[in-house]
Short mmCIF file of C-alpha atoms in Angstrom, two decimals:
data_model
loop_
_atom_site.label_atom_id
_atom_site.label_comp_id
_atom_site.label_asym_id
_atom_site.label_seq_id
_atom_site.Cartn_x
_atom_site.Cartn_y
_atom_site.Cartn_z
CA MET A 1 -14.12 -15.89 -0.29
CA PRO A 2 -17.81 -15.31 -0.68
CA VAL A 3 -19.05 -12.79 -3.20
CA LYS A 4 -20.30 -9.54 -1.61
CA LYS A 5 -17.77 -9.85 1.22
CA ARG A 6 -15.49 -6.92 2.01
CA ILE A 7 -11.80 -7.65 1.56
CA PRO A 8 -9.68 -7.51 4.72
CA PHE A 9 -7.79 -4.40 5.74
CA VAL A 10 -4.03 -4.94 5.39
CA ALA A 11 -1.01 -2.65 5.12
CA PHE A 12 1.54 -3.67 2.47
CA ARG A 13 5.22 -2.65 2.67
CA THR A 14 6.12 -1.51 -0.84
CA ARG A 15 9.22 -0.02 -2.44
CA VAL A 16 8.67 2.99 -4.71
CA ARG A 17 11.11 4.77 -6.98
CA ASP A 18 12.31 8.10 -5.59
CA GLU A 19 14.62 10.16 -7.81
CA THR A 20 15.75 12.23 -4.82
CA ILE A 21 17.62 9.18 -3.55
CA GLY A 22 21.02 8.76 -5.15
CA GLY A 23 22.87 5.59 -5.99
CA PRO A 24 21.98 2.37 -7.75
CA ASN A 25 18.89 1.66 -5.62
CA PRO A 26 16.73 4.82 -5.69
CA TYR A 27 13.76 3.37 -3.82
CA ARG A 28 12.10 4.15 -0.51
CA TRP A 29 9.66 2.27 1.67
CA GLU A 30 6.00 3.21 1.35
CA VAL A 31 3.09 1.64 3.20
CA ARG A 32 0.03 1.12 0.99
CA THR A 33 -3.21 -0.29 2.37
CA THR A 34 -6.05 -2.22 0.87
CA GLU A 35 -7.99 1.05 1.03
CA ASP A 36 -5.35 2.67 -1.22
CA TYR A 37 -5.66 -0.10 -3.78
CA PHE A 38 -9.37 -0.92 -3.71
CA SER A 39 -11.44 1.92 -2.27
CA GLY A 40 -13.69 3.64 -4.82
CA LYS A 41 -12.48 1.53 -7.76
CA ARG A 42 -13.59 -1.53 -9.71
CA VAL A 43 -10.49 -3.67 -10.18
CA VAL A 44 -9.29 -7.16 -10.97
CA LEU A 45 -7.08 -8.74 -8.33
CA PHE A 46 -5.30 -11.96 -9.16
CA SER A 47 -3.04 -13.89 -6.86
CA LEU A 48 -0.55 -16.55 -7.74
CA PRO A 49 1.97 -18.84 -6.03
CA GLY A 50 5.12 -16.88 -6.71
CA ALA A 51 7.15 -14.43 -8.74
CA PHE A 52 9.50 -15.92 -11.33
CA THR A 53 7.66 -19.28 -11.33
CA PRO A 54 6.80 -20.88 -14.70
CA THR A 55 3.01 -20.49 -15.14
CA CYS A 56 2.98 -17.14 -13.35
CA SER A 57 5.80 -15.69 -15.47
CA THR A 58 5.08 -17.18 -18.90
CA GLN A 59 1.28 -17.18 -18.97
CA GLN A 60 -0.77 -15.55 -16.24
CA LEU A 61 0.97 -12.22 -15.58
CA PRO A 62 2.04 -11.60 -19.21
CA ASP A 63 -1.52 -12.33 -20.41
CA PHE A 64 -3.03 -9.89 -17.91
CA GLU A 65 -0.53 -7.27 -19.10
CA ARG A 66 -1.37 -7.98 -22.76
CA LEU A 67 -5.15 -7.87 -22.16
CA TYR A 68 -5.10 -4.87 -19.81
CA ASP A 69 -6.78 -2.54 -22.31
CA GLU A 70 -9.59 -5.08 -22.82
CA PHE A 71 -10.25 -5.00 -19.08
CA ARG A 72 -10.46 -1.21 -19.24
CA LYS A 73 -13.14 -1.54 -21.95
CA VAL A 74 -15.37 -3.52 -19.57
CA GLY A 75 -15.09 -1.00 -16.75
CA ILE A 76 -12.06 -2.26 -14.84
CA GLU A 77 -9.95 0.63 -13.57
CA ALA A 78 -6.85 -1.32 -12.53
CA VAL A 79 -5.41 -4.83 -12.55
CA TYR A 80 -3.37 -5.97 -9.54
CA CYS A 81 -1.18 -9.02 -9.19
CA LEU A 82 -0.58 -10.14 -5.61
CA SER A 83 1.90 -12.75 -4.43
CA VAL A 84 3.40 -13.87 -1.13
CA ASN A 85 6.75 -12.32 -2.04
CA ASP A 86 8.54 -9.27 -0.67
CA ALA A 87 8.68 -5.88 -2.38
CA PHE A 88 12.24 -6.44 -3.67
CA VAL A 89 11.25 -9.65 -5.45
CA MET A 90 8.04 -8.19 -6.86
CA ASN A 91 9.85 -5.10 -8.19
CA ALA A 92 12.56 -7.23 -9.80
CA TRP A 93 9.93 -9.48 -11.36
CA GLY A 94 7.99 -6.55 -12.79
CA LYS A 95 11.20 -5.11 -14.24
CA ALA A 96 12.23 -8.48 -15.70
CA LEU A 97 8.85 -8.81 -17.45
CA GLY A 98 8.77 -5.19 -18.60
CA LEU A 99 5.43 -4.50 -16.92
CA GLU A 100 3.82 -1.17 -17.67
CA LYS A 101 0.14 -1.63 -16.85
CA VAL A 102 -0.47 -4.34 -14.24
CA ARG A 103 0.50 -3.23 -10.74
CA LEU A 104 2.22 -5.64 -8.38
CA ILE A 105 1.29 -5.95 -4.70
CA PRO A 106 3.85 -7.59 -2.38
CA ASP A 107 2.19 -9.65 0.36
CA GLY A 108 5.53 -10.42 1.98
CA SER A 109 4.20 -11.84 5.23
CA GLY A 110 1.16 -13.49 3.63
CA GLU A 111 -1.20 -11.54 5.89
CA PHE A 112 -3.65 -10.53 3.15
CA THR A 113 -3.58 -14.01 1.61
CA ARG A 114 -4.20 -15.62 5.01
CA LYS A 115 -7.10 -13.25 5.76
CA MET A 116 -8.59 -14.04 2.34
CA GLY A 117 -8.49 -17.73 3.31
CA MET A 118 -6.16 -18.57 0.42
CA LEU A 119 -2.84 -19.31 2.15
CA VAL A 120 -1.55 -22.84 1.45
CA ALA A 121 1.62 -24.77 2.18
CA LYS A 122 3.78 -25.47 -0.85
CA ASP A 123 6.54 -27.22 1.06
CA ASN A 124 6.52 -30.01 -1.53
CA LEU A 125 8.03 -27.45 -3.95
CA GLY A 126 10.28 -25.78 -1.38
CA PHE A 127 8.15 -22.60 -1.44
CA GLY A 128 6.79 -22.58 2.11
CA MET A 129 3.49 -20.75 2.59
CA ARG A 130 2.07 -19.24 -0.59
CA SER A 131 -1.17 -18.11 -2.17
CA TRP A 132 -3.49 -20.49 -3.93
CA ARG A 133 -4.15 -19.26 -7.48
CA TYR A 134 -7.34 -17.15 -7.64
CA ALA A 135 -8.75 -13.91 -8.99
CA ALA A 136 -11.55 -11.55 -8.05
CA VAL A 137 -13.39 -8.57 -9.40
CA VAL A 138 -13.39 -6.14 -6.49
CA ASN A 139 -15.74 -3.17 -6.54
CA ASP A 140 -15.06 -0.51 -3.89
CA SER A 141 -13.36 -3.09 -1.64
CA VAL A 142 -16.18 -5.64 -1.98
CA VAL A 143 -15.77 -8.92 -3.89
CA GLU A 144 -18.12 -8.80 -6.86
CA GLN A 145 -16.98 -11.97 -8.66
CA TRP A 146 -14.69 -14.82 -7.57
CA PHE A 147 -12.48 -17.13 -9.68
CA GLU A 148 -10.71 -19.89 -7.74
CA GLU A 149 -8.71 -22.74 -9.19
CA GLU A 150 -9.93 -26.21 -8.30
CA GLY A 151 -8.12 -28.48 -5.87
CA PHE A 152 -7.41 -25.96 -3.09
CA SER A 153 -5.11 -27.81 -0.70
CA ASP A 154 -1.75 -27.80 0.99
CA ASN A 155 1.09 -29.34 -1.04
CA CYS A 156 -1.07 -29.83 -4.13
CA GLU A 157 0.76 -31.97 -6.68
CA SER A 158 -0.63 -30.02 -9.64
CA ASP A 159 -0.82 -26.33 -10.52
CA PRO A 160 -4.31 -25.81 -11.93
CA TYR A 161 -4.75 -22.76 -14.13
CA SER A 162 -7.93 -21.92 -16.01
CA ALA A 163 -10.55 -20.28 -13.78
CA SER A 164 -8.25 -17.36 -12.88
CA SER A 165 -6.96 -16.77 -16.40
CA PRO A 166 -7.51 -13.29 -17.82
CA GLN A 167 -9.34 -14.81 -20.79
CA ASN A 168 -11.89 -16.50 -18.49
CA ILE A 169 -12.36 -13.38 -16.38
CA LEU A 170 -12.83 -11.18 -19.45
CA GLU A 171 -15.39 -13.59 -20.91
CA THR A 172 -17.27 -13.63 -17.60
CA LEU A 173 -17.19 -9.83 -17.35
CA ARG A 174 -18.43 -9.42 -20.92
CA THR A 175 -21.24 -11.90 -20.31
CA PHE A 176 -22.11 -10.38 -16.92
CA ASP A 177 -22.16 -6.82 -18.26
CA THR A 178 -24.10 -7.89 -21.36
CA ALA A 179 -26.75 -9.65 -19.28
CA ARG A 180 -26.95 -6.70 -16.91
CA LEU A 181 -27.36 -4.25 -19.80
CA GLY A 182 -29.55 -6.53 -21.96
CA ARG A 183 -27.12 -6.70 -24.89
CA VAL A 184 -25.89 -9.50 -27.10
CA PRO A 185 -22.36 -10.65 -26.10
CA ILE A 186 -19.52 -9.45 -28.31
CA LYS A 187 -16.74 -11.95 -28.93
CA PHE A 188 -13.22 -10.63 -29.51
#
């Protein structure tokens, strides 16, 4: 995905809590679009192969949650995690990890991931079609910075993870903002 390119318009089928619904599953369907998530905001979007998978659940998503306030300090208004999983899976994953800050986006059909050019086959792992691991800084629906893991391919034997880590993105944002403002970088 080239920098300065507008992200594709997609409608996501989400499940949101609704206290007016009784019973053990008080959720209703809500359609949210890319405009809802990205319009008029500077955000970090990161996408990963799947909910409940090892690197995604023990490193990437928990680290974005832990470093959320640091992203806010460099002008990021929200952090979104997107995966080719349905809303039920994404909600269960967020609950299992105790997420409070990072928002999850279910790309159940893979439409957004496909339109971003990041849909890959992971049949070698029994996953089917999934997202390649990447991240982006998106400013008012336009890609400002892009972080893609190396080795993009179908049925990749490895699971690279460094370029799209929150630590790398934060470092890049601090350096970018420092250069733009003419300041000396601050290391945390």
